Tab-separated table of C-alpha atoms in Angstrom:
chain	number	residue	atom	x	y	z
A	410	UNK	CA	18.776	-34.750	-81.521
A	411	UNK	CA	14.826	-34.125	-82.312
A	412	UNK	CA	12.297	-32.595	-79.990
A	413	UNK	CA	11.510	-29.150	-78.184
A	414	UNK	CA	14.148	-28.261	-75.389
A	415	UNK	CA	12.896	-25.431	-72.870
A	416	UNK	CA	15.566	-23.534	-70.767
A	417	UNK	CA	15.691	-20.069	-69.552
A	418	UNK	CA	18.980	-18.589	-71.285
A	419	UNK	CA	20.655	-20.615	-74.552
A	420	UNK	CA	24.461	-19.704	-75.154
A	421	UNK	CA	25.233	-19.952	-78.719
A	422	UNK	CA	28.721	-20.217	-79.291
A	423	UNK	CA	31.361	-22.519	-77.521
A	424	UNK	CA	34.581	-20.106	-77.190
A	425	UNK	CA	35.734	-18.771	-73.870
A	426	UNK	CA	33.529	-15.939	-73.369
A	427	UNK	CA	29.990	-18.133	-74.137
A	428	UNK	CA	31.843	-20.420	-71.659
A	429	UNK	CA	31.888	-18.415	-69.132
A	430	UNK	CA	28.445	-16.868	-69.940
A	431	UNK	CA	26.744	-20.379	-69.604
A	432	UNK	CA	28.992	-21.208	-66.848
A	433	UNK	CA	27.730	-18.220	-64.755
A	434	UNK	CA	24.231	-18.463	-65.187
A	435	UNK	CA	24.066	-21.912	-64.540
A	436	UNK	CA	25.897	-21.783	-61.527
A	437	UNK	CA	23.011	-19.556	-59.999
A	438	UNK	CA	20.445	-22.305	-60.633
A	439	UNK	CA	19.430	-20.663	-64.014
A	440	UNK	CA	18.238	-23.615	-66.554
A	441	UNK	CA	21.333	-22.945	-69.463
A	442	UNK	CA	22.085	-24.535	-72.735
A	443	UNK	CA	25.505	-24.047	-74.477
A	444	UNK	CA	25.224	-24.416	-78.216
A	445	UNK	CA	27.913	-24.773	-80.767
A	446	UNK	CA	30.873	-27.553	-81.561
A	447	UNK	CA	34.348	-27.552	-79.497
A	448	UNK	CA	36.817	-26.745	-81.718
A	449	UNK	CA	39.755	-25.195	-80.110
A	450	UNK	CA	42.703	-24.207	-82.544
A	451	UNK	CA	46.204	-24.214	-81.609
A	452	UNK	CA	47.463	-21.120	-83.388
A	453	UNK	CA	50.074	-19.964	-80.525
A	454	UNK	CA	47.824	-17.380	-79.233
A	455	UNK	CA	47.941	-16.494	-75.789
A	456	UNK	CA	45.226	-14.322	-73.440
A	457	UNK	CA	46.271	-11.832	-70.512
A	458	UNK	CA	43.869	-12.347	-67.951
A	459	UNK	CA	43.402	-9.312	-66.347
A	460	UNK	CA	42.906	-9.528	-62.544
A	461	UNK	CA	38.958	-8.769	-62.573
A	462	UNK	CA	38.653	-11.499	-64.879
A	463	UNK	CA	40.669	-13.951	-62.723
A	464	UNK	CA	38.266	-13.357	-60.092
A	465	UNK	CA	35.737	-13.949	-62.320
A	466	UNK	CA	37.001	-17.573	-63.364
A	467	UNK	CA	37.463	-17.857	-59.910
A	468	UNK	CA	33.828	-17.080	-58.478
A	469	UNK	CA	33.468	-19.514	-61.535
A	470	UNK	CA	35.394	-22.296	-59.627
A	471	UNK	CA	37.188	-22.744	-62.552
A	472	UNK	CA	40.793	-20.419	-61.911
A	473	UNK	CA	42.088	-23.496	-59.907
A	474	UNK	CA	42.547	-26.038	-62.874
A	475	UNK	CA	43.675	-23.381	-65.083
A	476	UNK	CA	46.208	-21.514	-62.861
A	477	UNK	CA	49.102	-24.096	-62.961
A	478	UNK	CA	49.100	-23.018	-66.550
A	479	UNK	CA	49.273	-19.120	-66.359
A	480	UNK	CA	52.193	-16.935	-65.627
A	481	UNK	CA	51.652	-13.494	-63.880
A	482	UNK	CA	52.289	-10.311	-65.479
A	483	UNK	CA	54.166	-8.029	-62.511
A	484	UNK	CA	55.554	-5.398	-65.191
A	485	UNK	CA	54.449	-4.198	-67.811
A	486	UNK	CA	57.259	-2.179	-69.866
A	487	UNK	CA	56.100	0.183	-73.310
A	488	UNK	CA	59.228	1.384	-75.200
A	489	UNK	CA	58.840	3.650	-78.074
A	490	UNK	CA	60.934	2.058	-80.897
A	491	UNK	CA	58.964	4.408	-84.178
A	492	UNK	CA	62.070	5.964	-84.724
A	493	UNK	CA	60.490	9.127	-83.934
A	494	UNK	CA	62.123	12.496	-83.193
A	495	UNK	CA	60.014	12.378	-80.174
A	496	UNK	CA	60.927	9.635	-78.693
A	497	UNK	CA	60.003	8.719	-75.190
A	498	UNK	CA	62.191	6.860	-72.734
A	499	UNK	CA	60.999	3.569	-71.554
A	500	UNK	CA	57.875	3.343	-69.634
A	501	UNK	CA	57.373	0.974	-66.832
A	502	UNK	CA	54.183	0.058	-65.057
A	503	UNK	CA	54.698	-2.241	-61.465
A	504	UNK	CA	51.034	-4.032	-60.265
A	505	UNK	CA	52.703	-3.704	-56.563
A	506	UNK	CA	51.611	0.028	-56.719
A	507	UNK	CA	47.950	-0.253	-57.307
A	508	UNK	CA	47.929	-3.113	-54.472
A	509	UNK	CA	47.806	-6.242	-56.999
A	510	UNK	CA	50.334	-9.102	-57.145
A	511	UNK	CA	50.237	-9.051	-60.506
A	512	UNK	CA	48.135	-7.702	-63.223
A	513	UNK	CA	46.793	-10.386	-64.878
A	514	UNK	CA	48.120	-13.919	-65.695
A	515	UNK	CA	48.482	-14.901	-69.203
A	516	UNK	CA	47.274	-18.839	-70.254
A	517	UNK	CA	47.245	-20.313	-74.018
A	518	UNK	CA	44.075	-19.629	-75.243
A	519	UNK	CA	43.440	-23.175	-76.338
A	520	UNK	CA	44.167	-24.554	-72.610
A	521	UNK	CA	41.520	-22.113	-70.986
A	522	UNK	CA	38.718	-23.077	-73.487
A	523	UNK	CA	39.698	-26.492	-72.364
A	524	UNK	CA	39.442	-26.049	-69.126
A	525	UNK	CA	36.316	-24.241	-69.114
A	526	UNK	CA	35.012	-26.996	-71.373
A	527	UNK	CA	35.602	-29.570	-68.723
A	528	UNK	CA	33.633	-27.478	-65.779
A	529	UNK	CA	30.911	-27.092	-68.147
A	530	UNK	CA	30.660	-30.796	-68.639
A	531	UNK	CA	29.746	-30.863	-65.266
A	532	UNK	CA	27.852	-28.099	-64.114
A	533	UNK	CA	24.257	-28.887	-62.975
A	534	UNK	CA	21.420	-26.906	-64.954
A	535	UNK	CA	23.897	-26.573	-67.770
A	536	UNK	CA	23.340	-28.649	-70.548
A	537	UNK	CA	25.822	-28.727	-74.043
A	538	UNK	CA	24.352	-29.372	-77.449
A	539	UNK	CA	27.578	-30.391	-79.628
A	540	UNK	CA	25.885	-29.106	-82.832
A	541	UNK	CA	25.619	-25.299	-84.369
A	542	UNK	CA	22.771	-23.331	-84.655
A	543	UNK	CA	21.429	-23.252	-88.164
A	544	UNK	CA	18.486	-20.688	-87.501
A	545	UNK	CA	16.580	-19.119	-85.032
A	546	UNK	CA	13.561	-16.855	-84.671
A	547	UNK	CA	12.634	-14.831	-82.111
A	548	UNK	CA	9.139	-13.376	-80.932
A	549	UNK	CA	7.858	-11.272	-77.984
A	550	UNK	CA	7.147	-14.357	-76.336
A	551	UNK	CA	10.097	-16.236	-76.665
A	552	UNK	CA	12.777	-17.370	-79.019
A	553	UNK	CA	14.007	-20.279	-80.337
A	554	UNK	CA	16.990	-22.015	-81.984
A	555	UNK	CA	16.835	-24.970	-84.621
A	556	UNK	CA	20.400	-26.755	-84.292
A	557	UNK	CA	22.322	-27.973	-87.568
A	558	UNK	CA	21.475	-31.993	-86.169
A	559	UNK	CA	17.750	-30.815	-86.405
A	560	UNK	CA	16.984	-30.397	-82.741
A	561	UNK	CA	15.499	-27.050	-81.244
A	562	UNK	CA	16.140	-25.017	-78.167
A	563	UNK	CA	13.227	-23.009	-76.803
A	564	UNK	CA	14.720	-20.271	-74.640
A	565	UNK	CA	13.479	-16.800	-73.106
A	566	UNK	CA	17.126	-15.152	-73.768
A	567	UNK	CA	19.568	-16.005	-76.607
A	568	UNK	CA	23.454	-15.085	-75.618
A	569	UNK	CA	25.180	-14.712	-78.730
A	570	UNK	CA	28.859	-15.721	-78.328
A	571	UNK	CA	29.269	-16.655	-81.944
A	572	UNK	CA	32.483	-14.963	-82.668
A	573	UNK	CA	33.367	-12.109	-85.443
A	574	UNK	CA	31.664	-13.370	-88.051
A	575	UNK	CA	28.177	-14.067	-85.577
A	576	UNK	CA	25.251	-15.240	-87.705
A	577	UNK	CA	23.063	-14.721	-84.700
A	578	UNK	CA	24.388	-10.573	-85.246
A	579	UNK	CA	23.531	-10.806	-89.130
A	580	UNK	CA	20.092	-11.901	-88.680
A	581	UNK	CA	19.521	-9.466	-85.772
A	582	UNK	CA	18.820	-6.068	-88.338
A	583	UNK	CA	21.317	-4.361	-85.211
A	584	UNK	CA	23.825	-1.839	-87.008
A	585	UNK	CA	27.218	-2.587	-87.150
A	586	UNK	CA	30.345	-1.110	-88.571
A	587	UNK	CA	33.712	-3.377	-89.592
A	588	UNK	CA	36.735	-2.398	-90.810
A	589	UNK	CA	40.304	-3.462	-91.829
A	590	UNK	CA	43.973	-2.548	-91.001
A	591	UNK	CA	46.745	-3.006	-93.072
A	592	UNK	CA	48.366	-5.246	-90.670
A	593	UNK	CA	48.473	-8.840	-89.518
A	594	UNK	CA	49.495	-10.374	-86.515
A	595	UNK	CA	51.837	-12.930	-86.160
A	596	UNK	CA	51.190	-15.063	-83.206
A	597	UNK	CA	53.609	-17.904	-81.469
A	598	UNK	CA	55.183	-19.973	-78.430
A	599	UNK	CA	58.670	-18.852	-77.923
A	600	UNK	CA	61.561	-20.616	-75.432
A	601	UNK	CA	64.131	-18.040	-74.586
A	602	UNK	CA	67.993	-18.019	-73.106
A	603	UNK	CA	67.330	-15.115	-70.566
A	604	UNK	CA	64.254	-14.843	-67.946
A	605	UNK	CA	61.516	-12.846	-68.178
A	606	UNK	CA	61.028	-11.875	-64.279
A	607	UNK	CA	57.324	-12.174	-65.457
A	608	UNK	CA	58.150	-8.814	-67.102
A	609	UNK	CA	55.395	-8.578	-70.343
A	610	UNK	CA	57.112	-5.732	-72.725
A	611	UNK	CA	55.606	-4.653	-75.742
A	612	UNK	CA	57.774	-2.377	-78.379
A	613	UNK	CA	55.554	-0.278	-80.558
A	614	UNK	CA	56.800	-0.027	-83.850
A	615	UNK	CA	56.191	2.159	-87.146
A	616	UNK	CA	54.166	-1.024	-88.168
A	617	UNK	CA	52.697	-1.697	-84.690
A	618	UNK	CA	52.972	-3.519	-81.810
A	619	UNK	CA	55.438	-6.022	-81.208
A	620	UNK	CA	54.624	-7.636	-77.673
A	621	UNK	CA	56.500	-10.707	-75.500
A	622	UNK	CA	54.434	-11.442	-72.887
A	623	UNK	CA	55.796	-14.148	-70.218
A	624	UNK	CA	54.548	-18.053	-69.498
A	625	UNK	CA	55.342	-20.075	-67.028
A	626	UNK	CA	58.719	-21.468	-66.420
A	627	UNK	CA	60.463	-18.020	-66.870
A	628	UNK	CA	62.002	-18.795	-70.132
A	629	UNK	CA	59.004	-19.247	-72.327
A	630	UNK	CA	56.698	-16.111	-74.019
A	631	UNK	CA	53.899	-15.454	-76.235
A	632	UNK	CA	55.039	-13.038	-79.108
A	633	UNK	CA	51.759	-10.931	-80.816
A	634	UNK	CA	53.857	-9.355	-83.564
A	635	UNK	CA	51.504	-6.999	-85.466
A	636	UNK	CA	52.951	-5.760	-88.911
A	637	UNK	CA	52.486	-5.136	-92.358
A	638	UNK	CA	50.088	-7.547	-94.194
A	639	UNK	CA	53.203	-8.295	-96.570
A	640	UNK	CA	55.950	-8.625	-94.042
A	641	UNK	CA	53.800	-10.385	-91.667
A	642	UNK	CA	52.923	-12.880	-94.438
A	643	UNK	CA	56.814	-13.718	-95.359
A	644	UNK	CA	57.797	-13.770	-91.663
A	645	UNK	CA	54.488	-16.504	-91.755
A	646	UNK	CA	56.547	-18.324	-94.580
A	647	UNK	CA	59.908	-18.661	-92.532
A	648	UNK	CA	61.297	-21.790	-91.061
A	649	UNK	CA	61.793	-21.885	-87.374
A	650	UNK	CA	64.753	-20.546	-86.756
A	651	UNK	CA	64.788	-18.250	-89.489
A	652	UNK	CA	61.437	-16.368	-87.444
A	653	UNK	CA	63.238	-17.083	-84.419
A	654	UNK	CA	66.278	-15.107	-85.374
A	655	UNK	CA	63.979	-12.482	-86.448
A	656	UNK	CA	62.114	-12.380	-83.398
A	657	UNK	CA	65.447	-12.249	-81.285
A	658	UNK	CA	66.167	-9.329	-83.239
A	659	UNK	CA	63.048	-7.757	-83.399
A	660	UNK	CA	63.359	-7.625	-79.502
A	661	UNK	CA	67.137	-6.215	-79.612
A	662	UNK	CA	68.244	-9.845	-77.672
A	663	UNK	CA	66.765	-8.451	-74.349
A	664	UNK	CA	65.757	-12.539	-73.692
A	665	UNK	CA	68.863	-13.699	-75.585
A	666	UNK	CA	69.047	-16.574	-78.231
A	667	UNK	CA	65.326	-17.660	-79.156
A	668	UNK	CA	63.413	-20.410	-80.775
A	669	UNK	CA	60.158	-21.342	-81.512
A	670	UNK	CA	58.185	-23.432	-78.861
A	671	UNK	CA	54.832	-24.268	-80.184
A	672	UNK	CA	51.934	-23.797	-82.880
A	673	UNK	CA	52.111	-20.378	-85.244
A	674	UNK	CA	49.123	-18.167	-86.179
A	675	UNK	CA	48.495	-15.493	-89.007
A	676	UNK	CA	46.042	-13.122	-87.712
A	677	UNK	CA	44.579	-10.348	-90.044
A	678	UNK	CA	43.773	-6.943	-87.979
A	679	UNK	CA	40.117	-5.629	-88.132
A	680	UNK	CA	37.590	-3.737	-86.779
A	681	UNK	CA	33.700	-4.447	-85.585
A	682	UNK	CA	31.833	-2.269	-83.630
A	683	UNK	CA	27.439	-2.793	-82.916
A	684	UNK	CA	25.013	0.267	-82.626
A	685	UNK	CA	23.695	-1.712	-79.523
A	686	UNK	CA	24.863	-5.039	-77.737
A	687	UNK	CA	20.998	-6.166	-77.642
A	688	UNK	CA	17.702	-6.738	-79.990
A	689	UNK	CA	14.752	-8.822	-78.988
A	690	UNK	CA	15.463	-11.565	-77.068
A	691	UNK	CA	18.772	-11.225	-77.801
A	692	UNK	CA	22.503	-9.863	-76.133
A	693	UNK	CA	25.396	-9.982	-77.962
A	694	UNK	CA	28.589	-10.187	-76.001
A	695	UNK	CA	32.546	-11.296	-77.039
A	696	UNK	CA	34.026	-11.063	-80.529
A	697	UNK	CA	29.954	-11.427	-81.411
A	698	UNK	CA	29.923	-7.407	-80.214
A	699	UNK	CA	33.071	-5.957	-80.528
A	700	UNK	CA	36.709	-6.346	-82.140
A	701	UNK	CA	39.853	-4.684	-82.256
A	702	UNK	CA	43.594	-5.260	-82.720
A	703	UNK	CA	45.564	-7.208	-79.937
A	704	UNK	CA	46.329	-4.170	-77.978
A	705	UNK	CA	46.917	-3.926	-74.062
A	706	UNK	CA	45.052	-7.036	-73.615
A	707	UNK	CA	41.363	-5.346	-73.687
A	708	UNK	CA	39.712	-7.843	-76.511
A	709	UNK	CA	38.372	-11.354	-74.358
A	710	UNK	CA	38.848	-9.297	-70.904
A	711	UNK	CA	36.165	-7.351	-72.483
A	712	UNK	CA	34.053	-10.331	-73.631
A	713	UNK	CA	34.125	-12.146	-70.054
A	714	UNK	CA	33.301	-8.637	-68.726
A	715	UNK	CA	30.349	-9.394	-71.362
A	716	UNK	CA	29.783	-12.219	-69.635
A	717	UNK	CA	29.867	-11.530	-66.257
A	718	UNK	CA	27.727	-8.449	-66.747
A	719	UNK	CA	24.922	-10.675	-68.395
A	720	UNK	CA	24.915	-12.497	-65.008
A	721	UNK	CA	23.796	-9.401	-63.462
A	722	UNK	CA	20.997	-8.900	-65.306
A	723	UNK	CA	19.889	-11.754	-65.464
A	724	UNK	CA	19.868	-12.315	-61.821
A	725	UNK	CA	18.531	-8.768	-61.286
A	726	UNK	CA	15.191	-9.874	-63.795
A	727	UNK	CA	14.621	-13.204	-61.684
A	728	UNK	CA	14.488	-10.944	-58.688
A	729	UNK	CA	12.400	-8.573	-59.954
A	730	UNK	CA	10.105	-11.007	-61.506
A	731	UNK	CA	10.926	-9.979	-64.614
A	732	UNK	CA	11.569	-12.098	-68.216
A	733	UNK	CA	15.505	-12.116	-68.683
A	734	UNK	CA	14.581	-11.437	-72.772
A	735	UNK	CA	12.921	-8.700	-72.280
A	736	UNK	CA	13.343	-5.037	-73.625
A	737	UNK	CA	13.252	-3.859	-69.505
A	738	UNK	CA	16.176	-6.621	-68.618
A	739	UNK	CA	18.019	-5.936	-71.251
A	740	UNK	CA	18.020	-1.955	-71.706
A	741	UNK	CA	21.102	-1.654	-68.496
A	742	UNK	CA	23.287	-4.218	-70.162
A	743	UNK	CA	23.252	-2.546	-73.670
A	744	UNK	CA	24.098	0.744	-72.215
A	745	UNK	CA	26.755	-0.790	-69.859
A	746	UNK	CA	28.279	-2.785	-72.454
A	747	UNK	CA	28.269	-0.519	-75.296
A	748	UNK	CA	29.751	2.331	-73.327
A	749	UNK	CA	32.867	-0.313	-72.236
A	750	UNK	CA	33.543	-1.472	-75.745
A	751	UNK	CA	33.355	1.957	-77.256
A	752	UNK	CA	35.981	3.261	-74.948
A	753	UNK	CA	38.243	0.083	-74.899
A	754	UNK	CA	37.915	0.338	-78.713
A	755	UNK	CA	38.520	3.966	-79.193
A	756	UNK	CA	41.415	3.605	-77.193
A	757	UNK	CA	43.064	0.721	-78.870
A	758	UNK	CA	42.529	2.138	-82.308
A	759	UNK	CA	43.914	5.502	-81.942
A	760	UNK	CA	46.737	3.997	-80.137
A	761	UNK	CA	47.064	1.837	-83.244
A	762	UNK	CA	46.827	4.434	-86.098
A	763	UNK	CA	48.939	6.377	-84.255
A	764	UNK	CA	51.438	4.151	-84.682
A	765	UNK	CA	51.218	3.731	-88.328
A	766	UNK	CA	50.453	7.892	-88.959
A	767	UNK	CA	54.251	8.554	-89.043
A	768	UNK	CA	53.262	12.311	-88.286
A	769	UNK	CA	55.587	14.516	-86.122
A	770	UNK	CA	52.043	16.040	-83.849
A	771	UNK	CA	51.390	12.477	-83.297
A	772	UNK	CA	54.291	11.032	-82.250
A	773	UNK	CA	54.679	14.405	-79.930
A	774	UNK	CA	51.182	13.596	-78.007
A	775	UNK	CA	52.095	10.196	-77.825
A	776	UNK	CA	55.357	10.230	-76.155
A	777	UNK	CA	54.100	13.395	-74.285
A	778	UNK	CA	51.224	10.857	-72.877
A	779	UNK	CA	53.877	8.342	-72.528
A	780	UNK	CA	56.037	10.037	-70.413
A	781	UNK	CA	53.352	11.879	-68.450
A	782	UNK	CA	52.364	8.608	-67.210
A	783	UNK	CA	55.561	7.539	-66.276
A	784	UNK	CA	56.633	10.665	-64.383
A	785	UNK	CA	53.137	11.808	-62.656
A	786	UNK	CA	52.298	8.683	-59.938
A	787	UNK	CA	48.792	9.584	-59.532
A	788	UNK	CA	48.434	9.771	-63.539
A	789	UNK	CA	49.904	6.096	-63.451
A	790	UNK	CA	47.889	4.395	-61.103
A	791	UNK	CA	44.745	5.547	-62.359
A	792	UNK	CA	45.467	4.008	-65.741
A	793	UNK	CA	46.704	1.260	-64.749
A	794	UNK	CA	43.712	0.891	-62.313
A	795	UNK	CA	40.975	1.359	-65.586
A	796	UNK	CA	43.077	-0.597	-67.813
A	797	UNK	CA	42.650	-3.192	-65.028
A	798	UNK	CA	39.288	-2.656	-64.047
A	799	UNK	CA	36.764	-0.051	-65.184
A	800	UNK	CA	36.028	1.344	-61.712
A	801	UNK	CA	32.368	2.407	-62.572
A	802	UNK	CA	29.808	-0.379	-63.496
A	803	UNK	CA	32.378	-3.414	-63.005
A	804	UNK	CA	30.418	-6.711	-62.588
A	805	UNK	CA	29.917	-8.235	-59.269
A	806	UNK	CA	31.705	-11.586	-59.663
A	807	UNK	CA	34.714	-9.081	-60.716
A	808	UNK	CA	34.363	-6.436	-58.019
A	809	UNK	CA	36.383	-8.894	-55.659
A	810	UNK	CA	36.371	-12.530	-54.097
């Protein structure tokens, strides 16, 4: 494609959370484009949809199509299997207290980029370039984008949803800070003799999390298994039923016999955290601004949070009159944003290191937390509420349909 292309807000990156980026804006009448190739991979990961982000999709008008697909979380159980002298008794978490049905629904990942993909194909003032962005510059006046087929997108506001690695973040000059776990994640489909009462139940181990997390059907789950980069890699190497039977054991048979029921993934755990979400012309939102182990189901919730949030502001510039792009639009959303991720983040990778410390003081807070939030009700329902739904500075499309 040759030629100059003018829009008001250019989404570079074609995962779930630029999706939903390009999807929003363009559904208020805002002149998108979506950059970047559709390449979903089938790696048997899952996402938990947390409720604010199902209203989201849904204010989206996409949560219809992709709802068949998802399973609701009612429960979520935590039990403390470290070993540790410490140990707390099981800890169990019911959506039904904090008035929600469930608290999120969990879909394969690769069947909600799909489905997104298919509302974006036809979603007036949206329009898809199939190509990746090879360069772009940006000025006070406006930025553009020269695509890998050798067209360019002239835009007032690049979105950069271009995953961990973002090239759009490298040639920003905006600080960031990465680092690396000694753990990978094993990731898989799983078909299972015993029900799962839409019961999601993660175990934390001395080598971290080890999370079933139910589909529909009742007798299917997603397994994150996060362990040792070694162990995780031979477990990688084992037939099906030999990682079945390891799974089944892992879980001490609470779903009964096991075996594997789609595509395998070998994730390696790492770190990335931004000085600021924004630069000139320029927000960064999804894996582009933040990542962290998959723990308690914060990592895309966050990006479509991203997302949703970038709505906002840019709604809140075109009614003030304002250039979406500009240092004044964009000054809110890096606060807002960077404050969420730095939390979510902080909280995931304490939780995590905890895990792996093997100290007797750190096991004691940790089971102390545990089983103060399983005994005090009021202590419960606000974390469950936050780990739903920040309650300050939620976006509107997630406040409620």
């Amino acid at each position: 494609m040759s030629g100059m292309v003018r829009f008001e807000a250019a989404v570079v990156g074609a995962g779930a959370a630029g999706l939903a980026a390009a999807l929003a804006l363009a559904r208020e009448g805002i002149a998108t484009a979506l950059v970047g190739r559709h390449a979903p991979v089938a790696d048997g990961r899952t996402v938990a949809l947390l409720d604010g982000s199902v209203r989201f999709l849904d204010a989206l008008g996409a949560w219809a199509t992709i709802a068949p697909y998802a399973a609701p979380l009612a429960e979520l159980h935590l039990i403390d299997d470290t070993g540790s002298l410490f140990r707390p008794p099981p800890a169990r978490f019911v959506a039904s207290e904090i008035g929600l049905d469930a608290f999120g629904w969990n879909v394969e990942s690769a069947r909600l980029v799909e489905s997104l993909r298919l509302l974006a194909r036809t979603t007036p003032n949206l329009t898809l370039f199939e190509s990746d962005a090879a360069e772009s510059r940006r000025d006070d006046e406006r930025a553009v984008i020269t695509l890998q087929d050798g067209g360019t997108v002239e835009t007032r506001l690049i979105v950069a949803a271009d995953g961990a690695r973002s090239p759009l973040r490298a040639g920003s000059g905006l600080t960031v800070r990465d680092w690396s776990y000694p753990q990978a994640a094993i990731t898989t489909i799983l078909a299972h003799e015993r029900p799962h009462r839409d019961v999601s139940t993660e175990f934390h181990t001395r080598a971290g999390p080890f999370t079933l997390v139910p589909l529909p059907g009742g007798h299917r789950s997603s397994l994150v298994w996060v362990t040792g980069e070694g162990p995780a890699r031979r477990l990688s190497a084992l037939d099906d039923g030999a990682l079945a039977s390891s799974v089944e054991r892992q879980a001490q048979a609470m779903l009964g016999a096991m075996r594997i029921d789609g595509p395998r993934g070998l994730v390696p755990m790492r770190g990335l955290s931004v000085s600021t979400p924004v630069a000139l012309r320029l927000a960064l939102i999804g894996e582009a601004a933040h990542v962290f182990p998959p723990i308690g189901a914060q990592g895309l919730n966050l990006g479509l949070r991203d997302a949703a949030s970038l709505r906002d502001v840019v709604m809140a510039a075109r009614e003030a009159g304002r250039d979406p792009g500009s240092q004044a639009s964009l000054a809110g959303f890096g606060r807002n944003r960077g404050a969420d991720a730095r939390l979510r983040g902080t909280a995931v990778d304490l939780l995590n290191r905890s895990l792996l410390a093997d100290l007797v003081p750190i096991d004691a807070l940790r089971g102390l937390g545990l089983v103060a939030m399983s005994t005090l009700a009021p202590l419960r329902k606000i974390v469950m509420r936050e780990g739903v739904l920040p309650r300050f500075g939620a976006p509107s499309l997630m406040r409620g349909r």
